[in-house]
Coordinates of C-alpha atoms in Angstrom, one line a residue:
Chain A
M1 CA 57.0 273.4 122.0
S2 CA 58.1 274.4 118.5
L3 CA 56.3 277.1 116.6
D4 CA 55.0 274.5 114.2
T5 CA 53.2 272.5 116.8
I6 CA 51.7 275.7 118.3
R7 CA 50.4 276.6 114.8
Q8 CA 49.1 273.1 114.3
R9 CA 47.2 273.1 117.6
E10 CA 45.8 276.5 116.7
Q11 CA 44.5 275.1 113.4
T12 CA 43.0 272.1 115.1
T13 CA 41.2 274.3 117.6
G14 CA 40.2 276.5 114.6
W15 CA 38.5 273.6 112.8
L16 CA 36.8 272.5 116.0
L17 CA 35.3 276.0 116.4
V18 CA 34.2 276.3 112.7
M19 CA 32.9 272.8 112.3
P20 CA 29.6 273.0 114.2
A21 CA 28.5 276.1 112.2
L22 CA 29.5 274.5 108.9
L23 CA 27.8 271.2 109.7
I24 CA 24.5 272.9 110.5
L25 CA 24.7 275.0 107.4
A26 CA 25.4 271.9 105.3
L27 CA 22.4 270.1 106.9
V28 CA 20.0 273.0 106.3
F29 CA 21.2 274.4 103.0
I30 CA 23.3 271.9 101.1
Y31 CA 21.6 268.7 101.9
P32 CA 18.0 269.7 100.8
I33 CA 19.3 271.0 97.5
G34 CA 21.4 267.9 96.9
R35 CA 18.4 265.8 97.9
A36 CA 16.2 267.7 95.4
F37 CA 18.6 266.8 92.6
W38 CA 18.3 263.1 93.5
L39 CA 14.5 263.1 94.0
S40 CA 14.0 265.0 90.7
L41 CA 15.2 261.9 88.8
G42 CA 12.3 259.8 90.1
R43 CA 8.6 259.7 90.2
Q44 CA 7.3 260.0 93.8
N45 CA 3.6 261.0 94.0
L46 CA 0.2 259.6 94.8
G47 CA 0.4 257.5 91.6
T48 CA 3.4 255.6 92.9
Q49 CA 1.9 255.6 96.4
L50 CA 4.6 258.1 97.5
Q51 CA 7.3 255.5 96.8
P52 CA 10.2 256.7 94.7
V53 CA 10.4 255.1 91.2
F54 CA 13.4 255.9 89.0
A55 CA 12.3 257.9 86.0
G56 CA 15.4 259.5 84.5
L57 CA 14.7 263.0 83.2
A58 CA 10.9 262.4 82.9
N59 CA 10.2 265.2 85.3
Y60 CA 12.2 267.6 83.3
T61 CA 10.6 266.7 80.0
R62 CA 7.2 267.2 81.7
M63 CA 8.3 270.6 82.8
V64 CA 9.1 271.7 79.2
G65 CA 5.4 271.1 78.3
D66 CA 4.0 272.4 81.6
G67 CA 2.2 275.7 80.7
R68 CA 1.6 276.4 84.4
F69 CA 5.3 276.3 85.1
W70 CA 6.1 278.7 82.3
Q71 CA 3.3 281.0 83.5
T72 CA 4.9 281.0 87.0
I73 CA 8.3 281.8 85.6
T74 CA 6.8 284.7 83.7
N75 CA 4.9 285.9 86.8
T76 CA 8.0 285.6 89.0
T77 CA 10.2 287.5 86.5
I78 CA 7.6 290.3 86.1
F79 CA 7.3 290.6 89.9
T80 CA 11.0 290.5 90.5
I81 CA 12.0 293.1 87.8
A82 CA 9.2 295.5 88.6
S83 CA 9.6 295.4 92.4
V84 CA 13.4 295.5 92.4
S85 CA 13.7 298.4 89.9
L86 CA 11.0 300.4 91.7
E87 CA 12.8 299.7 95.0
L88 CA 16.1 300.9 93.5
V89 CA 14.7 304.2 92.3
L90 CA 12.7 304.8 95.4
G91 CA 15.4 303.5 97.7
M92 CA 18.0 305.8 96.1
T93 CA 15.6 308.8 96.4
I94 CA 15.0 308.1 100.0
A95 CA 18.7 307.6 100.7
L96 CA 19.5 310.9 99.1
V97 CA 16.9 312.7 101.2
L98 CA 18.0 311.0 104.4
N99 CA 21.6 312.0 103.6
Q100 CA 20.7 315.7 103.8
S101 CA 20.8 317.3 107.2
F102 CA 17.4 318.4 108.6
P103 CA 15.9 318.6 112.1
G104 CA 14.5 315.2 113.2
R105 CA 16.6 313.3 110.8
G106 CA 17.3 310.5 113.3
M107 CA 13.6 309.9 113.8
V108 CA 12.9 309.8 110.1
R109 CA 15.8 307.4 109.6
T110 CA 14.3 305.2 112.3
I111 CA 10.8 305.3 110.7
A112 CA 12.4 304.4 107.3
I113 CA 13.6 301.1 108.7
I114 CA 10.4 299.9 110.4
P115 CA 8.8 298.1 107.4
W116 CA 11.9 296.1 106.8
A117 CA 11.7 294.8 110.4
L118 CA 8.1 293.6 110.2
P119 CA 7.0 290.1 109.3
T120 CA 6.2 290.0 105.6
A121 CA 3.3 287.6 106.0
V122 CA 1.7 289.8 108.7
M123 CA 2.1 293.0 106.7
G124 CA 0.7 291.2 103.7
L125 CA -2.5 291.0 105.7
A126 CA -2.4 294.7 106.4
W127 CA -2.0 295.3 102.6
T128 CA -4.9 292.9 101.8
W129 CA -7.0 295.0 104.1
I130 CA -5.9 298.2 102.4
F131 CA -6.7 296.7 99.0
N132 CA -10.0 295.3 100.1
D133 CA -12.7 295.9 97.4
Q134 CA -15.6 296.7 99.8
Y135 CA -14.1 298.4 102.8
G136 CA -10.5 299.1 101.7
V137 CA -9.0 302.5 102.4
L138 CA -7.4 302.7 99.0
N139 CA -10.7 302.5 97.2
D140 CA -12.1 305.0 99.7
I141 CA -9.4 307.5 99.0
L142 CA -9.7 307.1 95.2
L143 CA -13.5 307.5 95.4
R144 CA -13.3 310.6 97.6
L145 CA -10.8 312.1 95.1
G146 CA -13.2 311.3 92.4
L147 CA -10.6 309.3 90.5
I148 CA -12.9 306.2 90.3
E149 CA -16.6 305.9 90.3
Q150 CA -16.9 302.5 92.1
G151 CA -14.6 300.4 94.2
I152 CA -11.9 298.4 92.3
S153 CA -11.5 294.7 93.0
W154 CA -7.7 295.1 93.4
L155 CA -6.9 291.5 94.3
G156 CA -9.6 290.0 92.0
E157 CA -8.2 291.3 88.7
P158 CA -5.1 289.6 87.3
T159 CA -3.1 292.7 86.4
L160 CA -4.2 294.7 89.5
A161 CA -3.4 291.8 91.8
M162 CA 0.1 291.8 90.5
V163 CA 0.3 295.6 90.9
A164 CA -1.0 295.2 94.5
L165 CA 1.7 292.6 95.3
I166 CA 4.4 294.8 93.8
I167 CA 3.3 297.8 95.9
A168 CA 3.2 295.8 99.1
D169 CA 6.7 294.4 98.3
V170 CA 8.1 297.8 97.5
W171 CA 6.8 299.1 100.8
K172 CA 8.3 296.2 102.7
T173 CA 11.8 296.1 101.1
T174 CA 12.6 299.7 100.0
P175 CA 14.0 300.3 103.5
F176 CA 16.7 297.6 103.0
M177 CA 17.7 299.2 99.7
S178 CA 17.9 302.7 101.2
I179 CA 19.9 301.5 104.3
I180 CA 22.5 300.0 102.1
L181 CA 22.6 302.9 99.7
L182 CA 22.7 305.5 102.5
A183 CA 25.7 303.7 103.9
G184 CA 27.3 304.1 100.5
L185 CA 26.4 307.8 100.3
Q186 CA 27.9 308.5 103.7
S187 CA 31.2 307.0 102.7
I188 CA 31.7 309.6 99.9
P189 CA 33.9 312.5 101.1
P190 CA 32.0 315.8 100.7
E191 CA 35.1 317.5 99.3
L192 CA 34.6 315.6 96.1
Y193 CA 31.2 317.4 95.6
E194 CA 32.7 320.8 96.5
A195 CA 35.5 320.5 94.0
H196 CA 33.1 319.3 91.4
T197 CA 30.7 322.2 92.0
I198 CA 33.5 324.8 91.8
D199 CA 34.3 323.3 88.4
G200 CA 30.8 324.3 87.5
A201 CA 29.0 321.0 87.6
K202 CA 25.2 320.9 88.0
P203 CA 23.7 318.7 90.8
W204 CA 22.5 316.2 88.3
Q205 CA 26.0 315.9 86.9
S206 CA 27.5 315.5 90.3
F207 CA 25.0 312.7 90.9
T208 CA 25.8 310.8 87.7
Q209 CA 29.5 311.5 87.7
I210 CA 30.4 311.1 91.4
T211 CA 27.6 309.5 93.4
L212 CA 26.6 306.7 91.0
P213 CA 30.0 305.4 90.2
L214 CA 31.2 305.6 93.8
I215 CA 28.2 303.7 95.3
M216 CA 28.0 301.2 92.4
P217 CA 29.2 298.4 94.6
Q218 CA 26.5 299.1 97.2
I219 CA 23.9 299.3 94.4
L220 CA 24.9 295.9 93.0
I221 CA 25.1 294.2 96.4
A222 CA 21.6 295.5 97.3
L223 CA 20.3 294.4 93.9
L224 CA 21.8 291.0 94.4
F225 CA 20.1 290.4 97.7
R226 CA 16.8 291.9 96.6
F227 CA 16.8 290.0 93.4
A228 CA 17.3 286.6 95.1
Q229 CA 14.7 287.4 97.7
A230 CA 12.1 288.7 95.2
F231 CA 12.7 285.7 93.0
G232 CA 11.9 283.3 95.9
M233 CA 9.0 285.4 97.2
F234 CA 6.5 283.2 99.0
D235 CA 5.0 284.8 102.1
L236 CA 3.5 287.9 100.6
V237 CA 1.9 286.1 97.6
Q238 CA 0.6 283.2 99.8
V239 CA -1.1 285.6 102.2
M240 CA -2.4 288.3 99.7
T241 CA -3.6 286.3 96.6
G242 CA -2.6 282.7 97.1
G243 CA -1.4 282.9 93.5
G244 CA -4.8 283.9 92.1
P245 CA -6.9 285.1 90.5
A246 CA -6.7 282.2 88.1
G247 CA -2.9 281.8 88.6
A248 CA -2.2 285.4 87.5
T249 CA 0.1 286.0 90.5
E250 CA 1.4 282.4 91.0
T251 CA 5.1 282.6 91.6
V252 CA 7.6 279.7 91.2
S253 CA 7.7 279.4 95.0
I254 CA 4.0 279.1 95.3
Y255 CA 3.9 276.5 92.6
I256 CA 6.7 274.5 94.2
Y257 CA 4.9 274.6 97.5
S258 CA 1.5 273.5 96.2
T259 CA 3.1 270.8 94.0
V260 CA 4.7 269.3 97.2
M261 CA 2.2 270.1 99.9
R262 CA -1.1 269.9 98.0
Y263 CA -0.5 267.5 95.2
L264 CA 2.1 265.5 97.1
D265 CA 4.2 265.2 94.0
F266 CA 7.6 265.1 95.4
G267 CA 9.4 264.1 92.2
Y268 CA 8.1 266.9 90.1
G269 CA 8.4 269.4 93.1
S270 CA 12.0 268.5 93.4
A271 CA 12.6 269.0 89.7
L272 CA 11.0 272.5 90.1
V273 CA 13.3 273.2 93.0
V274 CA 16.4 272.2 90.9
V275 CA 15.4 274.4 87.9
T276 CA 14.7 277.4 90.1
F277 CA 17.9 276.9 92.0
L278 CA 19.9 276.7 88.7
L279 CA 18.1 279.8 87.3
L280 CA 18.9 281.7 90.5
I281 CA 22.6 280.6 90.6
T282 CA 23.0 281.8 87.0
A283 CA 21.5 285.2 87.7
V284 CA 23.5 285.6 90.8
A285 CA 26.7 284.6 89.0
I286 CA 26.0 287.3 86.3
T287 CA 25.4 290.0 89.0
A288 CA 28.5 288.9 90.9
F289 CA 30.5 289.3 87.7
F290 CA 29.3 292.9 87.3
L291 CA 30.0 293.5 91.0
K292 CA 33.6 292.4 90.5
Q293 CA 33.9 294.7 87.5
A294 CA 32.6 297.6 89.4
Q295 CA 34.9 297.0 92.3
K296 CA 37.9 296.7 90.0
Q297 CA 37.1 300.2 88.6
L298 CA 37.4 301.8 92.0
Chain B
M1 CA 23.0 340.4 86.5
T2 CA 23.6 342.6 89.5
I3 CA 24.9 341.1 92.7
T4 CA 21.7 341.6 94.6
A5 CA 19.6 339.9 91.9
E6 CA 22.1 337.0 92.0
R7 CA 21.7 336.8 95.7
E8 CA 18.0 336.8 95.4
T9 CA 17.9 333.9 92.9
K10 CA 20.3 332.0 95.2
A11 CA 18.1 332.5 98.2
L12 CA 15.1 331.5 96.1
K13 CA 16.9 328.3 95.1
I14 CA 17.7 327.5 98.7
N15 CA 14.1 328.1 99.7
L16 CA 12.9 325.9 96.9
G17 CA 15.3 323.2 97.9
L18 CA 14.1 323.3 101.5
I19 CA 10.5 323.0 100.4
I20 CA 11.3 320.0 98.2
L21 CA 13.2 318.4 101.1
G22 CA 10.4 319.1 103.5
V23 CA 7.8 317.6 101.2
S24 CA 9.9 314.5 100.5
V25 CA 10.5 313.9 104.2
F26 CA 6.8 314.2 104.8
L27 CA 6.0 311.7 102.0
I28 CA 8.6 309.2 103.3
I29 CA 7.0 309.3 106.7
I30 CA 3.5 308.9 105.3
F31 CA 4.5 306.1 102.9
F32 CA 6.2 304.0 105.6
L33 CA 3.8 304.6 108.5
A34 CA 0.4 304.8 106.8
P35 CA -0.2 301.0 106.5
I36 CA 0.8 300.5 110.1
I37 CA -1.3 303.4 111.4
W38 CA -4.3 302.1 109.4
Q39 CA -4.0 298.7 111.1
V40 CA -3.7 300.3 114.5
L41 CA -6.9 302.3 113.8
T42 CA -8.7 299.3 112.5
S43 CA -7.8 297.3 115.5
I44 CA -9.4 299.7 118.0
K45 CA -12.6 300.4 115.9
V46 CA -15.9 298.9 116.6
N47 CA -17.2 296.6 113.8
E48 CA -19.7 299.1 112.5
D49 CA -16.9 301.6 112.0
I50 CA -14.7 299.0 110.3
T51 CA -17.3 298.1 107.7
A52 CA -18.6 301.6 107.2
V53 CA -18.8 302.9 103.6
P54 CA -17.4 305.5 103.1
N55 CA -14.7 304.6 105.5
V56 CA -14.6 306.0 109.0
Y57 CA -11.1 307.3 109.7
I58 CA -11.2 308.4 113.3
P59 CA -12.9 305.7 115.4
S60 CA -16.2 306.9 116.8
K61 CA -15.6 304.7 119.8
I62 CA -12.4 303.0 120.9
T63 CA -12.7 299.4 121.8
W64 CA -10.3 296.6 122.9
E65 CA -12.8 293.9 122.0
H66 CA -10.7 292.6 119.0
Y67 CA -7.7 292.1 121.2
I68 CA -9.7 290.4 123.9
E69 CA -11.3 288.2 121.3
L70 CA -7.9 287.0 120.1
F71 CA -7.0 285.7 123.5
Q72 CA -10.4 284.3 124.2
R73 CA -11.0 282.5 120.9
K74 CA -7.4 281.5 120.1
P75 CA -4.4 280.6 122.2
F76 CA -2.7 283.9 121.3
A77 CA -0.6 284.0 124.4
N78 CA 0.9 280.7 123.2
Y79 CA 1.6 282.1 119.8
I80 CA 3.5 285.0 121.2
L81 CA 5.4 282.7 123.6
N82 CA 6.2 280.2 120.8
S83 CA 7.6 283.0 118.6
A84 CA 9.6 284.4 121.5
L85 CA 11.0 281.0 122.6
V86 CA 12.0 279.9 119.1
S87 CA 13.5 283.3 118.2
I88 CA 15.5 283.7 121.4
I89 CA 16.9 280.1 121.5
S90 CA 17.8 280.1 117.9
T91 CA 19.5 283.6 118.3
L92 CA 21.6 282.3 121.3
L93 CA 22.5 279.1 119.4
C94 CA 23.4 281.2 116.4
L95 CA 25.7 283.5 118.3
G96 CA 27.2 280.6 120.2
L97 CA 28.1 278.8 117.0
G98 CA 28.6 281.7 114.7
A99 CA 30.8 284.0 116.7
P100 CA 33.6 281.4 117.3
A101 CA 33.5 280.4 113.6
A102 CA 33.7 284.1 112.7
Y103 CA 36.7 284.6 115.0
V104 CA 38.5 281.7 113.4
L105 CA 37.7 282.9 109.9
A106 CA 39.0 286.4 110.8
R107 CA 42.2 285.5 112.7
L108 CA 43.5 282.0 111.9
K109 CA 44.6 281.2 108.5
L110 CA 42.6 278.1 107.7
P111 CA 43.0 276.2 104.4
F112 CA 39.9 276.5 102.2
E113 CA 39.0 279.7 104.1
K114 CA 38.1 281.6 100.8
I115 CA 35.9 278.8 99.6
I116 CA 34.1 278.6 102.9
L117 CA 33.4 282.4 102.9
V118 CA 32.2 282.3 99.3
A119 CA 29.9 279.4 100.0
I120 CA 28.5 281.2 103.0
L121 CA 27.8 284.2 100.9
I122 CA 26.0 282.2 98.2
I123 CA 24.0 280.4 100.8
T124 CA 22.5 283.7 102.0
L125 CA 20.8 284.0 98.6
F126 CA 18.9 280.7 98.7
P127 CA 15.1 281.2 99.0
Y128 CA 13.8 279.0 101.8
V129 CA 11.2 277.5 99.4
L130 CA 14.1 275.5 97.9
L131 CA 14.9 273.9 101.3
F132 CA 11.6 273.1 102.9
L133 CA 11.1 269.8 101.1
G134 CA 14.4 268.3 102.1
L135 CA 14.0 269.5 105.6
L136 CA 10.5 268.2 105.8
E137 CA 11.9 264.7 105.0
I138 CA 14.5 264.9 107.7
I139 CA 12.0 266.2 110.2
K140 CA 9.6 263.3 109.4
A141 CA 12.4 260.7 109.4
I142 CA 13.5 261.6 112.9
G143 CA 10.1 262.4 114.3
L144 CA 10.7 266.1 114.9
G145 CA 7.4 267.4 113.5
N146 CA 5.6 269.7 115.9
N147 CA 8.7 270.1 117.9
Y148 CA 10.3 273.5 118.6
F149 CA 13.6 272.2 117.3
A150 CA 12.1 271.7 113.9
L151 CA 12.2 275.5 113.8
I152 CA 15.1 276.3 116.0
I153 CA 17.6 274.4 113.9
P154 CA 16.7 275.9 110.5
Y155 CA 16.4 279.4 112.1
T156 CA 19.9 279.0 113.6
A157 CA 21.2 277.9 110.2
M158 CA 19.5 280.7 108.2
N159 CA 21.0 283.3 110.5
L160 CA 24.5 281.8 110.7
P161 CA 25.7 283.4 107.4
L162 CA 24.8 286.9 108.6
T163 CA 26.2 286.3 112.0
I164 CA 29.5 285.0 110.6
L165 CA 29.9 287.9 108.2
V166 CA 29.0 290.6 110.7
M167 CA 31.1 289.1 113.5
R168 CA 34.0 288.4 111.2
S169 CA 34.1 292.1 110.1
F170 CA 34.0 293.1 113.8
F171 CA 36.9 290.8 114.7
Q172 CA 38.9 292.1 111.7
Q173 CA 38.6 295.6 113.1
L174 CA 39.6 294.5 116.7
P175 CA 43.3 295.3 117.5
K176 CA 45.2 292.1 117.8
D177 CA 47.6 293.3 120.6
L178 CA 45.6 291.9 123.5
E179 CA 45.3 288.5 122.0
D180 CA 49.1 288.4 121.2
A181 CA 49.8 289.4 124.8
A182 CA 47.5 286.7 126.1
K183 CA 49.3 284.2 123.9
V184 CA 52.6 285.3 125.3
D185 CA 51.1 284.8 128.8
G186 CA 50.5 281.2 127.7
Y187 CA 46.7 281.3 127.1
E188 CA 45.3 278.5 124.9
T189 CA 42.9 279.7 122.1
I190 CA 39.6 278.8 123.8
P191 CA 40.3 280.2 127.3
M192 CA 41.7 283.3 125.6
L193 CA 38.5 283.7 123.6
L194 CA 36.3 283.3 126.7
K195 CA 38.3 285.5 129.1
I196 CA 39.7 288.2 126.9
V197 CA 37.9 288.4 123.5
L198 CA 34.4 287.7 124.6
P199 CA 34.0 290.7 127.0
M200 CA 35.0 293.1 124.1
T201 CA 32.6 291.3 121.8
V202 CA 29.4 291.9 123.7
P203 CA 28.3 295.0 121.8
A204 CA 28.8 293.3 118.4
L205 CA 26.9 290.2 119.7
V206 CA 24.0 292.4 120.7
T207 CA 23.9 294.0 117.3
T208 CA 23.9 290.7 115.5
G209 CA 21.5 289.2 118.0
I210 CA 18.9 291.9 117.3
L211 CA 19.0 291.1 113.6
T212 CA 18.8 287.3 114.0
F213 CA 15.9 287.7 116.4
I214 CA 14.0 289.8 113.9
F215 CA 14.7 287.3 111.1
A216 CA 13.6 284.3 113.3
W217 CA 10.5 286.1 114.5
N218 CA 9.4 286.9 110.9
E219 CA 10.1 283.5 109.3
Y220 CA 7.0 282.1 107.6
I221 CA 7.4 279.1 105.3
F222 CA 9.2 276.7 107.7
A223 CA 6.8 277.7 110.6
L224 CA 3.9 277.1 108.3
T225 CA 5.1 273.7 107.1
F226 CA 6.8 272.1 110.1
I227 CA 4.3 273.0 112.9
T228 CA 0.7 272.0 112.5
E229 CA -0.3 271.7 116.2
E230 CA -2.4 274.7 116.9
T231 CA -0.9 275.6 120.3
M232 CA 2.7 275.5 118.9
K233 CA 2.3 277.8 116.0
T234 CA 4.3 281.0 115.8
I235 CA 2.5 284.4 115.6
P236 CA 3.0 285.2 111.9
V237 CA 1.5 281.8 110.8
A238 CA -1.3 282.0 113.4
T239 CA -2.2 285.6 112.3
A240 CA -2.3 284.6 108.6
Q241 CA -4.6 281.7 109.4
L242 CA -7.1 283.7 111.4
G243 CA -10.5 283.0 110.1
G244 CA -14.0 283.9 111.2
A245 CA -16.6 281.8 112.9
T246 CA -17.9 281.0 109.4
V247 CA -16.3 281.0 106.0
F248 CA -18.2 284.1 105.0
E249 CA -17.2 286.2 108.0
I250 CA -13.7 287.7 107.9
P251 CA -12.7 289.1 111.2
Y252 CA -11.0 292.3 110.0
G253 CA -10.7 293.8 113.5
A254 CA -9.2 290.7 115.0
I255 CA -6.7 290.4 112.1
A256 CA -5.7 294.0 112.6
A257 CA -5.3 293.4 116.3
A258 CA -3.2 290.3 115.6
T259 CA -0.9 292.2 113.2
I260 CA -0.3 294.8 115.8
L261 CA 0.6 292.2 118.4
A262 CA 2.9 290.4 115.9
T263 CA 4.7 293.6 114.9
F264 CA 4.8 295.5 118.2
P265 CA 8.0 293.8 119.6
L266 CA 9.8 294.5 116.3
V267 CA 8.7 298.2 116.2
L268 CA 10.0 298.5 119.7
L269 CA 13.3 296.9 118.7
V270 CA 13.7 299.3 115.8
L271 CA 12.9 302.3 118.0
L272 CA 15.5 301.3 120.6
F273 CA 18.2 300.0 118.4
Q274 CA 18.0 301.8 115.1
R275 CA 21.7 302.5 114.9
R276 CA 22.7 299.0 115.7
I277 CA 20.4 297.5 113.1
V278 CA 21.8 299.8 110.4
Q279 CA 25.3 299.0 111.5
G280 CA 24.7 295.3 111.5
L281 CA 22.9 295.2 108.1
T282 CA 25.5 297.3 106.3
A283 CA 28.4 295.3 107.9
G284 CA 26.7 292.0 106.8
A285 CA 25.8 293.1 103.3
V286 CA 28.6 295.4 102.3
K287 CA 31.7 294.2 104.0
G288 CA 30.8 290.6 103.5

């Protein structure tokens, strides 16, 4: 057998081994997105008796004038930016603490992963109970401390409901952020700090001049993942507020879901999927660009 | 400043640092555990304690009635088994399909390899809400509604990117000598993979499997949409849909008990495999 045929056989086997995985990925990820592009060009709802009728860009022109859509985009953006930036600050603080040596560190590191591993929908229920207006423990603590005079209806007020969602999300996903950042911190050689301190640098200066630049790739990767996840957040909102009160916490995902499952409007639902997809891809491309830049600087 | 004074300020600084460290560690523990502890306490309180104002923190009486109620009023054993079944099968499928793919992407030089890897990376960022409509159509078309495969297939797919990335970075670190020796001995690719590479791969497979199991167990939107048959629901969906006997009665105790049941296996996994979870996550996110 010549070397070429061996190589060729290897390649054939290679494709055989990769194909099943690629096919199932295409079926579950690529097909639905492609299908949404196609369906978004038609009307398919109760009005058309769920039969597809070609409508060109009608769904997209409808979206431009759809106040509820713009409201959900605003809500999603607020939720995403607020949670992800809080998670970054908190995740970084926790990573710095967990990078110190202290007795029981292993146990604390373990505890600091637990929220990440738990089902979002289920822990959403736990937070709903904490924020409960009548029996909730949060109100109880605030009352005991004398900070409020009567129980707050956390999930019943538009702004507070958003705050509650953000708190629950920060609790759930800060561990992911701190795991990734901690891995970054551990890869920095301690000698760098020693040399810097001998040169007379203050801790804060070491942080901004050594730590931050060196773990920038980890920061951006964690941000990328978290940004995409927060932008598509469904479980937590569905369980905690259902998008209420009065649509104040309705995210794009919730809107897509009810357009399809409640109003059975597949055409418009697909158009919403397409626009959300394109927004996300754009944002991801921008972040990936910065990631490349940061990696180049290293 | 004299030397002793300098020493004293230094000692003071170190003490202050220790105090700050201690307080922050304490706050981290409280922040992450408090919501879980509160659910545990709620789940073993009697109803009078649960709805007491001001709140009762330490249960006046410990009761298991909420847990018993779950199994009596709802098919809770089914929910747990459903979740376990779907998560385990999809994990095995995912490892079975993903590990060989990862090996090929790490070792053999395939054309379009870069494009495949970038596509896999981008795919991990798709929210599932963008996919459920297209999948729902397929499931309806082939009559897969209320079938475990309606969940097993998407769960396998959603975990494949992570599996491929983690396993690929594992294979890249694996020394190539043994494989080269095997080739000289005349092994074909697939027998070599099974006999020589697989045994060395077991720890990495376990690490990846723990992560995929967690993700499958926690999935919500597909499970909510594709399974409507009560006895086939997974535990997160069933927990979220727990209602009282009437619309006005919310069974706080039962919900708390259900959240404990739904989270317990995962807490156990974290306690046992903390190191592996961290390794897997960082390998998947950072090296990918």
